Tab-separated table of C-alpha atoms in Angstrom:
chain	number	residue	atom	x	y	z
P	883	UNK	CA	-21.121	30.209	-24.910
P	884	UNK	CA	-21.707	26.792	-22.950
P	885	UNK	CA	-19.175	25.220	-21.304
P	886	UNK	CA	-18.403	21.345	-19.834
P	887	UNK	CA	-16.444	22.791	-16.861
P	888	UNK	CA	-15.342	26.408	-15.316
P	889	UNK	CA	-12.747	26.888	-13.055
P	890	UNK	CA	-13.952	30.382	-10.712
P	891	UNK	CA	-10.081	31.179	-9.840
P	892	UNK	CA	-8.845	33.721	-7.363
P	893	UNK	CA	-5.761	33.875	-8.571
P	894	UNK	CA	-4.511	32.547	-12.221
P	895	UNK	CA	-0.651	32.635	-12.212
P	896	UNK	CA	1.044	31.906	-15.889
P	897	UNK	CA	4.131	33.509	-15.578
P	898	UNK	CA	4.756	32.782	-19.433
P	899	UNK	CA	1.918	34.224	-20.548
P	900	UNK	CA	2.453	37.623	-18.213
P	901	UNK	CA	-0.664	36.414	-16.386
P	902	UNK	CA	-1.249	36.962	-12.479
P	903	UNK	CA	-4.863	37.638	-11.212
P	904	UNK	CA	-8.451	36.553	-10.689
P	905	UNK	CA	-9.649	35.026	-13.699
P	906	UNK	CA	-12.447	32.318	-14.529
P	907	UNK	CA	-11.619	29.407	-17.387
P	908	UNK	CA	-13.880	27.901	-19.161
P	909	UNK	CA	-13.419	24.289	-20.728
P	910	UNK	CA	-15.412	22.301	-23.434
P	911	UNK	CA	-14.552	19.366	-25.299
P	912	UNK	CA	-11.399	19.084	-23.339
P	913	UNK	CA	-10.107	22.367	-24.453
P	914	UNK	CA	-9.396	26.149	-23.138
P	915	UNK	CA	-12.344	27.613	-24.216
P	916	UNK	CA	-12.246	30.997	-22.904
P	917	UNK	CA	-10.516	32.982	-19.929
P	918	UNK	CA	-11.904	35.639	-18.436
P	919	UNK	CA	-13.544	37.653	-15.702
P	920	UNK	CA	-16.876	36.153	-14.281
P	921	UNK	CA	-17.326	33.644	-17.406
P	922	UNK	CA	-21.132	32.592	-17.410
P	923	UNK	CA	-21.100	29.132	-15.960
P	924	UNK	CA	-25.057	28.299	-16.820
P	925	UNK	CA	-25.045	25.277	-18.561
P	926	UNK	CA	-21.384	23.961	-17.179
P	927	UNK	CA	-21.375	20.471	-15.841
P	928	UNK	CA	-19.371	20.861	-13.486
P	929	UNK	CA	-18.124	24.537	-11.545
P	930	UNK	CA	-14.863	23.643	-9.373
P	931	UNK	CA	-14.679	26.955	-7.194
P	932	UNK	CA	-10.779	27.779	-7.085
P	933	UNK	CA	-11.182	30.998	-4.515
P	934	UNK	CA	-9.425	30.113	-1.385
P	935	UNK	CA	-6.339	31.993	0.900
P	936	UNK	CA	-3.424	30.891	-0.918
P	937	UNK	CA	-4.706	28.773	-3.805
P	938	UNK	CA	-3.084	29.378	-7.466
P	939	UNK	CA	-4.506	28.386	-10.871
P	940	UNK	CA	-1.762	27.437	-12.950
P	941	UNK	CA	-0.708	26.106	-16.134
P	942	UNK	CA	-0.505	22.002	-15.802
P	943	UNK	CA	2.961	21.266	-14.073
P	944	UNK	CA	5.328	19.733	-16.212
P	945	UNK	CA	8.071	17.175	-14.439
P	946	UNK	CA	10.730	16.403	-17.279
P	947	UNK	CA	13.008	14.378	-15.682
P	948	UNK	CA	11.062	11.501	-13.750
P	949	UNK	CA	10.972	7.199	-14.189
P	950	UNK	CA	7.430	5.715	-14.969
P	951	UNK	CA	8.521	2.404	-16.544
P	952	UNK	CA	6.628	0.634	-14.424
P	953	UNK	CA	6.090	-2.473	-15.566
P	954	UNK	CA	8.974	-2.625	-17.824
P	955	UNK	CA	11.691	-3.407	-15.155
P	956	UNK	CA	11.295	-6.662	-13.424
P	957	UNK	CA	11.102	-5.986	-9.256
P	958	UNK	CA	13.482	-6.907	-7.396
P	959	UNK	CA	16.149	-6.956	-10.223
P	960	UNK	CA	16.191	-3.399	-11.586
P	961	UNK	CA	15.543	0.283	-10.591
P	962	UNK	CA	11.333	0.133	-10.626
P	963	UNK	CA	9.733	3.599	-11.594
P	964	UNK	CA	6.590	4.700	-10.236
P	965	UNK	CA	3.228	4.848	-11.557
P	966	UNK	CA	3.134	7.510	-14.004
P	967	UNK	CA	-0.279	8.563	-12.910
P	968	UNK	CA	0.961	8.347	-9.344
P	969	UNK	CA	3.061	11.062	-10.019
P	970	UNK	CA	1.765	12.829	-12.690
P	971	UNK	CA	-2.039	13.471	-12.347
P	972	UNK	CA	-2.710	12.195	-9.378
P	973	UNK	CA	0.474	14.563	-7.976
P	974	UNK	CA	-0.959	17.386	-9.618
P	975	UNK	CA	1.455	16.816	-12.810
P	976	UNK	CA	-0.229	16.702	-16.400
P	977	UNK	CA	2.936	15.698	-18.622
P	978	UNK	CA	5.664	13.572	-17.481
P	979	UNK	CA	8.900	13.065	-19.235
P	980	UNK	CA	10.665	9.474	-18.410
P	981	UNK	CA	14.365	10.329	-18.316
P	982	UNK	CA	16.049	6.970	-19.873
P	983	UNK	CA	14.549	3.970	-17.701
P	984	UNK	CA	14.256	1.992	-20.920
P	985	UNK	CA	16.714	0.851	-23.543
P	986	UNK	CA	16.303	-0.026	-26.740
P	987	UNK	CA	16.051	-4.056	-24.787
P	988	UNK	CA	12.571	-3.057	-23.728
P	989	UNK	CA	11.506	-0.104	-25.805
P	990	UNK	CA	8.680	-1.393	-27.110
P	991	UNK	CA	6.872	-1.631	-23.710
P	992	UNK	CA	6.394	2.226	-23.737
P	993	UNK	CA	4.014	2.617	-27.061
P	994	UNK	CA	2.457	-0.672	-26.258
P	995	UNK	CA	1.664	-0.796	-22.716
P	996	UNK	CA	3.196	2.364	-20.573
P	997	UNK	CA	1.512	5.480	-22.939
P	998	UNK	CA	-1.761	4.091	-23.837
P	999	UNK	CA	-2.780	3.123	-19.731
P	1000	UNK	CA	-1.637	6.544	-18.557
P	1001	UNK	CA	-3.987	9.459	-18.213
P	1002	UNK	CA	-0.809	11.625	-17.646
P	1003	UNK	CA	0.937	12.366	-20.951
P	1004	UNK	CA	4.165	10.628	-21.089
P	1005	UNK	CA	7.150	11.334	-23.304
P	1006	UNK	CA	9.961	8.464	-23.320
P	1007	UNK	CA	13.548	9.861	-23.238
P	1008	UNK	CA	15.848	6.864	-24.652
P	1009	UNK	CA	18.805	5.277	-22.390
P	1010	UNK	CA	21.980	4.888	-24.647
P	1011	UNK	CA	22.777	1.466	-22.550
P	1012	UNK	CA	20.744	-0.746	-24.322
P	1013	UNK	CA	19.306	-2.512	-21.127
P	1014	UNK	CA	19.158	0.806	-19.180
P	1015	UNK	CA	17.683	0.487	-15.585
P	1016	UNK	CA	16.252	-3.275	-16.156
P	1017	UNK	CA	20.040	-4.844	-14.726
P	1018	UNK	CA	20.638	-4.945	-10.897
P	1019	UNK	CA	23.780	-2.916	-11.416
P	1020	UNK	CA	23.352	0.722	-10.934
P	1021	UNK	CA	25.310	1.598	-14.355
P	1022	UNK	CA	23.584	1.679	-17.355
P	1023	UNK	CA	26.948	1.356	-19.053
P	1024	UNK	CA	29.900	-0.618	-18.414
P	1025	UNK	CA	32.012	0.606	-21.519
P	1026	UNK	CA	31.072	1.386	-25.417
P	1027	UNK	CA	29.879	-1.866	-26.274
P	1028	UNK	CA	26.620	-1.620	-23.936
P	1029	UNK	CA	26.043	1.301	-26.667
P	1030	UNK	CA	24.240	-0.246	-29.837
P	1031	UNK	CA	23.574	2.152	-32.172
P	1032	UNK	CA	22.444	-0.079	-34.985
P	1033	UNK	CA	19.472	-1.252	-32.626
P	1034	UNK	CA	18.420	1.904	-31.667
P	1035	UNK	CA	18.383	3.049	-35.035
P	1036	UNK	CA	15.767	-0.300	-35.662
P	1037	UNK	CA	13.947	0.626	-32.474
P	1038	UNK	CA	13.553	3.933	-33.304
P	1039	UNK	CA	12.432	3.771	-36.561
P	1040	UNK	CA	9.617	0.761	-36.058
P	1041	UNK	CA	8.453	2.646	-33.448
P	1042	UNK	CA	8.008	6.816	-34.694
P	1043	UNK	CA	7.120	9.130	-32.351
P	1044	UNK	CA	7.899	7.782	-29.225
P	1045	UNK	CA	11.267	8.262	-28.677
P	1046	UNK	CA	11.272	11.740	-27.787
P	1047	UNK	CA	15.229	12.033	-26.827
P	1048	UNK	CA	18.346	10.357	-25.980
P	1049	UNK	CA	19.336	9.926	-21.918
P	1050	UNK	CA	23.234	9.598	-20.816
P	1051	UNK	CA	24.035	9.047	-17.254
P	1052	UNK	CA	28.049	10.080	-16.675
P	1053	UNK	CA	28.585	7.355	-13.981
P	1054	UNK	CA	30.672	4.315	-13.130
P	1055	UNK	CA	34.540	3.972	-14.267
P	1056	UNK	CA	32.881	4.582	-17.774
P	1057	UNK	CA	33.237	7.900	-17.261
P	1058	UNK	CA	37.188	7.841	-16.180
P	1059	UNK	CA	38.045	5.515	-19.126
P	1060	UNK	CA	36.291	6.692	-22.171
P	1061	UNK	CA	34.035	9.495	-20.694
P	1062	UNK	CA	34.826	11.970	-23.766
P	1063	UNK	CA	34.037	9.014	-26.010
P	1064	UNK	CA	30.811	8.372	-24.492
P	1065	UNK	CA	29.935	11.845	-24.798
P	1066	UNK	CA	30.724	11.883	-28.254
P	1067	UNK	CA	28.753	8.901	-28.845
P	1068	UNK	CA	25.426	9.910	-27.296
P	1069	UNK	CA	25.684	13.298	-29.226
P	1070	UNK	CA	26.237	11.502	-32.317
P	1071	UNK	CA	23.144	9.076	-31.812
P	1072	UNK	CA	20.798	12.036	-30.496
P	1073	UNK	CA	21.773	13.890	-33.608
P	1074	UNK	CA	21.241	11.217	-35.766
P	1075	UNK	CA	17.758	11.057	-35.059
P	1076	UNK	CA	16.921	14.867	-34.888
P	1077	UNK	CA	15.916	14.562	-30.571
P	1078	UNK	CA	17.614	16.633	-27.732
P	1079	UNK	CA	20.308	14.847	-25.417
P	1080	UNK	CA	20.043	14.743	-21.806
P	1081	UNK	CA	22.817	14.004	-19.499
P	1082	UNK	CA	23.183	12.778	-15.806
P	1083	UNK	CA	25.737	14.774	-14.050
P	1084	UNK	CA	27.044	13.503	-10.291
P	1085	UNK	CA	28.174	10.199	-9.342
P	1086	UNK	CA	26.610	9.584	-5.876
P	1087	UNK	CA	28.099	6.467	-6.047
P	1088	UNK	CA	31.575	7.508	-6.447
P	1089	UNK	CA	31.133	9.787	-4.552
P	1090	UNK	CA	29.799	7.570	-1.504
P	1091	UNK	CA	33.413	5.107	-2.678
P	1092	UNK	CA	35.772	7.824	-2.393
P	1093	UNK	CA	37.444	5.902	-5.183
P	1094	UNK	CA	36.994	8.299	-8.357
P	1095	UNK	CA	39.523	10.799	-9.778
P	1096	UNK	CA	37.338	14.157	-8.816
P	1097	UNK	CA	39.697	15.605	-11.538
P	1098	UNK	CA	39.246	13.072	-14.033
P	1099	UNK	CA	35.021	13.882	-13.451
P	1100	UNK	CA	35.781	17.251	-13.907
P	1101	UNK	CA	37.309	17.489	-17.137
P	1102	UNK	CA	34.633	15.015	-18.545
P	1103	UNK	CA	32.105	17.216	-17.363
P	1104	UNK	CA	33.874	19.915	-19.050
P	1105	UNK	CA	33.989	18.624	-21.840
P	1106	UNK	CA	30.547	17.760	-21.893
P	1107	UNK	CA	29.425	21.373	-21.266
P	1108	UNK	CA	31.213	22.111	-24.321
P	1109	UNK	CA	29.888	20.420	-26.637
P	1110	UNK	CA	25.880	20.174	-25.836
P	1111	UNK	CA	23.737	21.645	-28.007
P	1112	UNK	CA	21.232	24.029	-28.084
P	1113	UNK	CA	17.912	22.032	-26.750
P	1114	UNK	CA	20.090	19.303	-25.032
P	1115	UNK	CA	19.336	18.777	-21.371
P	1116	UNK	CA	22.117	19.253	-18.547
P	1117	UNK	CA	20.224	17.596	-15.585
P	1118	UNK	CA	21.555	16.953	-11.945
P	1119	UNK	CA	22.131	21.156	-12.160
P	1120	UNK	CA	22.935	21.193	-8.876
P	1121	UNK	CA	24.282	18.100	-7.974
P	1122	UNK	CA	27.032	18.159	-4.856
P	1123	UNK	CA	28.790	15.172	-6.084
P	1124	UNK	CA	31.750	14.285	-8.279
P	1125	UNK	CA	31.368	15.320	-11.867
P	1126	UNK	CA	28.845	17.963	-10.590
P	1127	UNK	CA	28.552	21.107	-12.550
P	1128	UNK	CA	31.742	23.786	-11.062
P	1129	UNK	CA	32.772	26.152	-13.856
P	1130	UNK	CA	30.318	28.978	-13.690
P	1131	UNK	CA	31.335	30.036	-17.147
P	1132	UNK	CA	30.732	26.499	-18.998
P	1133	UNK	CA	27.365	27.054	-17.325
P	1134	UNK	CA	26.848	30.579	-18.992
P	1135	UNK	CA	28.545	29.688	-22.085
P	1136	UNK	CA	26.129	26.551	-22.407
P	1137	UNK	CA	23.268	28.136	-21.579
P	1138	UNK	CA	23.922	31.008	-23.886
P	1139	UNK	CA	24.063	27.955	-26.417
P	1140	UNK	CA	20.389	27.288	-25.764
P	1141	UNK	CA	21.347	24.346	-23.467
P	1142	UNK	CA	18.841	24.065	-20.948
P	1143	UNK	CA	20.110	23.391	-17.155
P	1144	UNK	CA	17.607	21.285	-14.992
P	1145	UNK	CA	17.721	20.710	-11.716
P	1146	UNK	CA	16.403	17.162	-11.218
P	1147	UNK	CA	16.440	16.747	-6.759
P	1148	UNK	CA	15.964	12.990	-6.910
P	1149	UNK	CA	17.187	11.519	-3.991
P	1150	UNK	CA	21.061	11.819	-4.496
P	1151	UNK	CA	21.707	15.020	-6.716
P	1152	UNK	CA	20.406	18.084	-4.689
P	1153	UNK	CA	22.854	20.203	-2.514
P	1154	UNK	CA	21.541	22.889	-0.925
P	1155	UNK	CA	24.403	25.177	-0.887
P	1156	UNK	CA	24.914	24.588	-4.617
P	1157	UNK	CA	21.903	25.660	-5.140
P	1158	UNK	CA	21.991	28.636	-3.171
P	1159	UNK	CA	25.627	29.589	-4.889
P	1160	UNK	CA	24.227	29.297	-8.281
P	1161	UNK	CA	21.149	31.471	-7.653
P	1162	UNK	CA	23.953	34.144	-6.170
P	1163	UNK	CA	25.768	33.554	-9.798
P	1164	UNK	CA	23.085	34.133	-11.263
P	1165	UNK	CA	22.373	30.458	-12.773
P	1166	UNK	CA	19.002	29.611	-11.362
P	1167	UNK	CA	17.936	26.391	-13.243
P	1168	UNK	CA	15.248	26.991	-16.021
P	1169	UNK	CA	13.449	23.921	-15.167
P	1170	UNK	CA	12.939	21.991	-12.223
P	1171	UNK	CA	11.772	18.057	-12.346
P	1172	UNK	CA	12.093	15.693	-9.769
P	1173	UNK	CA	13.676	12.210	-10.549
P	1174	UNK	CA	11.497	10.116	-8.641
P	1175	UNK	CA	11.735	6.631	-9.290
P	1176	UNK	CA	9.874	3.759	-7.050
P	1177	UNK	CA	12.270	4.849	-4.493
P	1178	UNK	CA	11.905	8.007	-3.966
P	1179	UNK	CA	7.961	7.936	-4.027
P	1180	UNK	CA	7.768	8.829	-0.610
P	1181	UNK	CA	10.445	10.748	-0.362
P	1182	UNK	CA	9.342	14.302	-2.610
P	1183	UNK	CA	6.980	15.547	-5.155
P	1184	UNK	CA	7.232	17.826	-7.578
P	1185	UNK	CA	5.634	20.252	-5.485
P	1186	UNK	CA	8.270	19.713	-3.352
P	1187	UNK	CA	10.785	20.357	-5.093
P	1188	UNK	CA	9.362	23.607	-6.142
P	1189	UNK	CA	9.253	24.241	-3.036
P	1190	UNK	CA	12.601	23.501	-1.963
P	1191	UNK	CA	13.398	25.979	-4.491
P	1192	UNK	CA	11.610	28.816	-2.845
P	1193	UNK	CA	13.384	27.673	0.058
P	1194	UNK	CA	16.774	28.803	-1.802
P	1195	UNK	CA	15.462	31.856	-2.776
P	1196	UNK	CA	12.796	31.910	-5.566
P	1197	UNK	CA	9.434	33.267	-5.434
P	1198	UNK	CA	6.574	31.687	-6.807
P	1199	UNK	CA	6.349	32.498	-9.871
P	1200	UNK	CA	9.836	31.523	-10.895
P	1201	UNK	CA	9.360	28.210	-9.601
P	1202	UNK	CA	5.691	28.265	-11.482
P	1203	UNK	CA	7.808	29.229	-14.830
P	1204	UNK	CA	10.645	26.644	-14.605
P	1205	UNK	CA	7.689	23.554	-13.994
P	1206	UNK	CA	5.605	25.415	-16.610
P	1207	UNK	CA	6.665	27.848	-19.570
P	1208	UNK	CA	10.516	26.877	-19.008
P	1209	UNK	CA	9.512	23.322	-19.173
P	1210	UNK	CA	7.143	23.048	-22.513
P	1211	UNK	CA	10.162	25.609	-23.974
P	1212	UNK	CA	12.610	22.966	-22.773
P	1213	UNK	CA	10.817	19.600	-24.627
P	1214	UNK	CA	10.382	21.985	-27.746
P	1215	UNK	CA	6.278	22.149	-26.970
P	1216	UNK	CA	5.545	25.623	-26.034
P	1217	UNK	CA	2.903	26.142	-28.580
P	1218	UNK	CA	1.044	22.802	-26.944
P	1219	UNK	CA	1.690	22.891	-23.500
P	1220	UNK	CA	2.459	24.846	-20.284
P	1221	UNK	CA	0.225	27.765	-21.330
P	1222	UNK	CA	-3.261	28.451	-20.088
P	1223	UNK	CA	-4.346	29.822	-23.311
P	1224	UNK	CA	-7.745	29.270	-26.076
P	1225	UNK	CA	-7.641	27.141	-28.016
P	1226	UNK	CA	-5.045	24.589	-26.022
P	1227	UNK	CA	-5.843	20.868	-24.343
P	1228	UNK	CA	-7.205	21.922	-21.238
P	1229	UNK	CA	-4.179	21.523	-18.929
P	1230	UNK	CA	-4.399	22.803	-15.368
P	1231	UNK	CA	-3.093	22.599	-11.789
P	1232	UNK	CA	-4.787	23.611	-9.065
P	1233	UNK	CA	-2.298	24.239	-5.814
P	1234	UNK	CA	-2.476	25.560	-2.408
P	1235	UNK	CA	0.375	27.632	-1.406
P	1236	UNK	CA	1.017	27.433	2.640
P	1237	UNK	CA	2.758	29.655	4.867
P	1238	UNK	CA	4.838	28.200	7.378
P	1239	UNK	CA	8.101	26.862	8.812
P	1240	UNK	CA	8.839	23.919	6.758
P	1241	UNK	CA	11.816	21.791	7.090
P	1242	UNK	CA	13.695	20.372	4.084
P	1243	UNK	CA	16.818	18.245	3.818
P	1244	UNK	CA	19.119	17.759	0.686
P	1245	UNK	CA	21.027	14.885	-0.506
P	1246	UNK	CA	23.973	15.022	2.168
P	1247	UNK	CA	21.354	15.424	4.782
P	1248	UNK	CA	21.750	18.785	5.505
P	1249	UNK	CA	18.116	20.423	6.788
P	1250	UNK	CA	17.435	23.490	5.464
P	1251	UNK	CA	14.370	25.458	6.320
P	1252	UNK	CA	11.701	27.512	4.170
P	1253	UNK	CA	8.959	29.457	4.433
P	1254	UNK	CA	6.268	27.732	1.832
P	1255	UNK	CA	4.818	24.413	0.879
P	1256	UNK	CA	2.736	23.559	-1.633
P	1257	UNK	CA	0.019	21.126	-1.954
P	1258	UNK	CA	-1.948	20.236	-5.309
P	1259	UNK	CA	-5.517	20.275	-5.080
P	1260	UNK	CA	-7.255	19.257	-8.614
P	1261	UNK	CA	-5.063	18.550	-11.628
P	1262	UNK	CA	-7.292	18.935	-15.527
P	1263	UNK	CA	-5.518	16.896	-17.990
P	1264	UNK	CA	-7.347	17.247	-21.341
P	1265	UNK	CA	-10.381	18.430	-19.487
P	1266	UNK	CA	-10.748	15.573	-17.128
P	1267	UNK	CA	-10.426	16.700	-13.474
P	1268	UNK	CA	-8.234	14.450	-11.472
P	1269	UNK	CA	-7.770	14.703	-7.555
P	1270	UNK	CA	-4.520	13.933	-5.432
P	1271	UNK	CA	-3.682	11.201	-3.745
P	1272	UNK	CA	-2.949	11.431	-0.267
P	1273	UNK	CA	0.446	12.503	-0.742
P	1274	UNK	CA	4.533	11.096	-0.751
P	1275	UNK	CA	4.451	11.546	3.566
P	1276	UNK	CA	2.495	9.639	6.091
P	1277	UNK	CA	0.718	13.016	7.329
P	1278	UNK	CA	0.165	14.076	3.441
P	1279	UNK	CA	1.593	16.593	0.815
P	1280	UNK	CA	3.467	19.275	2.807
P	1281	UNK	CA	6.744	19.111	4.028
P	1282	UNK	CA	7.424	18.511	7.631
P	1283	UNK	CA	7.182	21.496	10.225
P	1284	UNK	CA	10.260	22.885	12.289
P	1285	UNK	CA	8.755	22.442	15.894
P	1286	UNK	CA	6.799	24.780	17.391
């Protein structure tokens, strides 16, 4: 059997599929041929040798919570997102999920301009605000009547397929005033057109004000954990500010609902200690994503973020899982993606796992240290190898080191 491309790995890690060990892949017409030991590579076009200390074969990393609109928000005016090649293939990311830049205002500039220039597969998530991110105010909305549901029903239906879910973010007086309304509304609108909801937990800007009722937060996000559905996104998991997810057992109850809980760093929703009491709760996030927008570009990666996570606790293959397995599971495509499996698009990131003494810092600016970095070296989307860019710091992809 010929193949276009084999990857000679020293390690394969799928955590989903049970998989952990040397393994070659082989790739033709942009699909998993075959995986196995010492695969003939005669023929192949191209052999990228994967056996180095510390480097890991694994399924194409999955970021679903992330803003590539760019393009579709005027700079200067409105919250830009990145490139989503930036930070998908070039980051060592194959599928990118953007988490509600867009409204149904400028929709349309996903299926006509963002998806078809991206060699990173993009799924748009919705905004319920119809003019989303593309405003100079931070809110997306101001009360119910930024919510038109008659519109999005137009938008969504003259343009099939590509809304892929509906995006809340609990913030702004909104949320004190009619928060269980708005709640109720996005459910009803996500439900009406058969997608998952996700929804923004934390207000870093009341939080920064000191002028919100933490209470008032608090029983909205209640509320809210109690009535997602199975497949519906919590994201902000473990967000330190108000409205932030407290009650351990609205967490298990939701999650035993088939809610899924991502973590989502971003810049403003990360606390370390949260993290680190969940994980002692035993409510580790199932998927981990990143919320970079223009930003944050230089701030993280998803890499990153993964490894923040090991930082708090988790090995490597949990973190693999949640930006892999968990995360296909999560968008309802586990039999298409985050599997390195025959017969599937050829998906796959290559990363090198470093030892060291890394120093991390979470949204309150509270350094934490950790043990491991990570670093993508190739990315495959679809069978087309991709290489990294030179990385979100000035010195590259790894975090900074504690001093010697």
């Amino acid at each position: 059997m010929a193949f276009d491309v084999v990857i000679r790995a020293g390690r394969v890690l799928d955590p989903g599929q049970g998989i952990d060990g040397p393994l070659d892949i082989g790739i033709r017409d942009g699909r998993i041929a075959a995986l196995g030991e010492r695969l003939d590579h005669a023929g192949a076009s191209r052999v990228i040798d994967a056996v180095a200390p510390g480097r890991v074969v694994v399924p194409g990393l999955i970021d679903v919570h992330a803003h590539v609109a760019r393009g579709a928000i005027t700079p200067g005016v409105g919250m830009e997102g990145c490139d989503p090649d930036e930070i998908g293939v070039r980051s060592g990311v194959t599928t990118v999920v953007d988490a509600g830049s867009v409204g149904v205002a400028n929709l349309a500039a996903f299926p006509a301009y963002i998806q078809p220039n991206a060699r990173t597969r993009v799924l748009c998530y919705l905004n319920l605000g119809s003019h989303a991110h593309s405003m100079p105010s931070l809110l997306d909305v101001h009360d119910l009547s930024d919510v038109d549901a008659g519109a999005i029903a137009k938008g969504v239906a003259a343009n099939p397929g590509v809304v892929e879910g509906i995006k809340l973010r609990l913030v702004g007086p909104v949320v004190e005033s009619h928060g269980e309304d708005l709640v109720t509304l996005a459910r009803k609108v996500a439900r009406q057109h058969g997608v998952p909801l996700m929804v923004h937990i934390g207000d870093r800007g009341a939080t920064r004000r000191g002028d919100a009722d933490p209470r008032r937060f608090a029983e909205v996000t209640a509320f809210l954990l109690s009535n997602l559905d199975a497949g519906d996104i919590l994201t902000h998991l473990c967000t330190p500010n108000v409205g932030g997810a407290s009650d351990d057992d609205l967490l298990r109850a939701a999650r035993a609902r088939g809610v899924v809980l991502d973590a989502a760093l971003g810049r403003g929703n990360f606390g370390f200690a949260t993290a680190r009491r969940q994980r002692e709760a035993g409510l580790p996030p199932d998927t981990i994503s990143t919320d970079l927008t223009a930003l944050g570009r230089d701030f993280h990666s998803l890499v990153e973020c993964m490894a923040k996570f090991m930082a708090v606790g988790y090995t490597l293959p949990e973190v693999v899982r949640m930006t892999t397995s968990a995360a296909a599971a999560a968008l309802g495509l586990a039999d298409h993606i985050g599997a390195i499996a025959p017969g599937r698009e050829a998906d796959i990131t290559i990363l090198d796992v470093v030892a060291g003494d890394f120093r991390f810092e979470d949204t309150d600016g509270v350094e934490f240290t950790g043990g491991w970095g990570i670093a993508p070296v190739h990315a495959v989307r679809a069978g087309e190898l991709f290489a990294p860019h030179w990385g979100p710091h000035p010195w590259g992809w790894l975090p900074s080191r504690e001093p010697a």
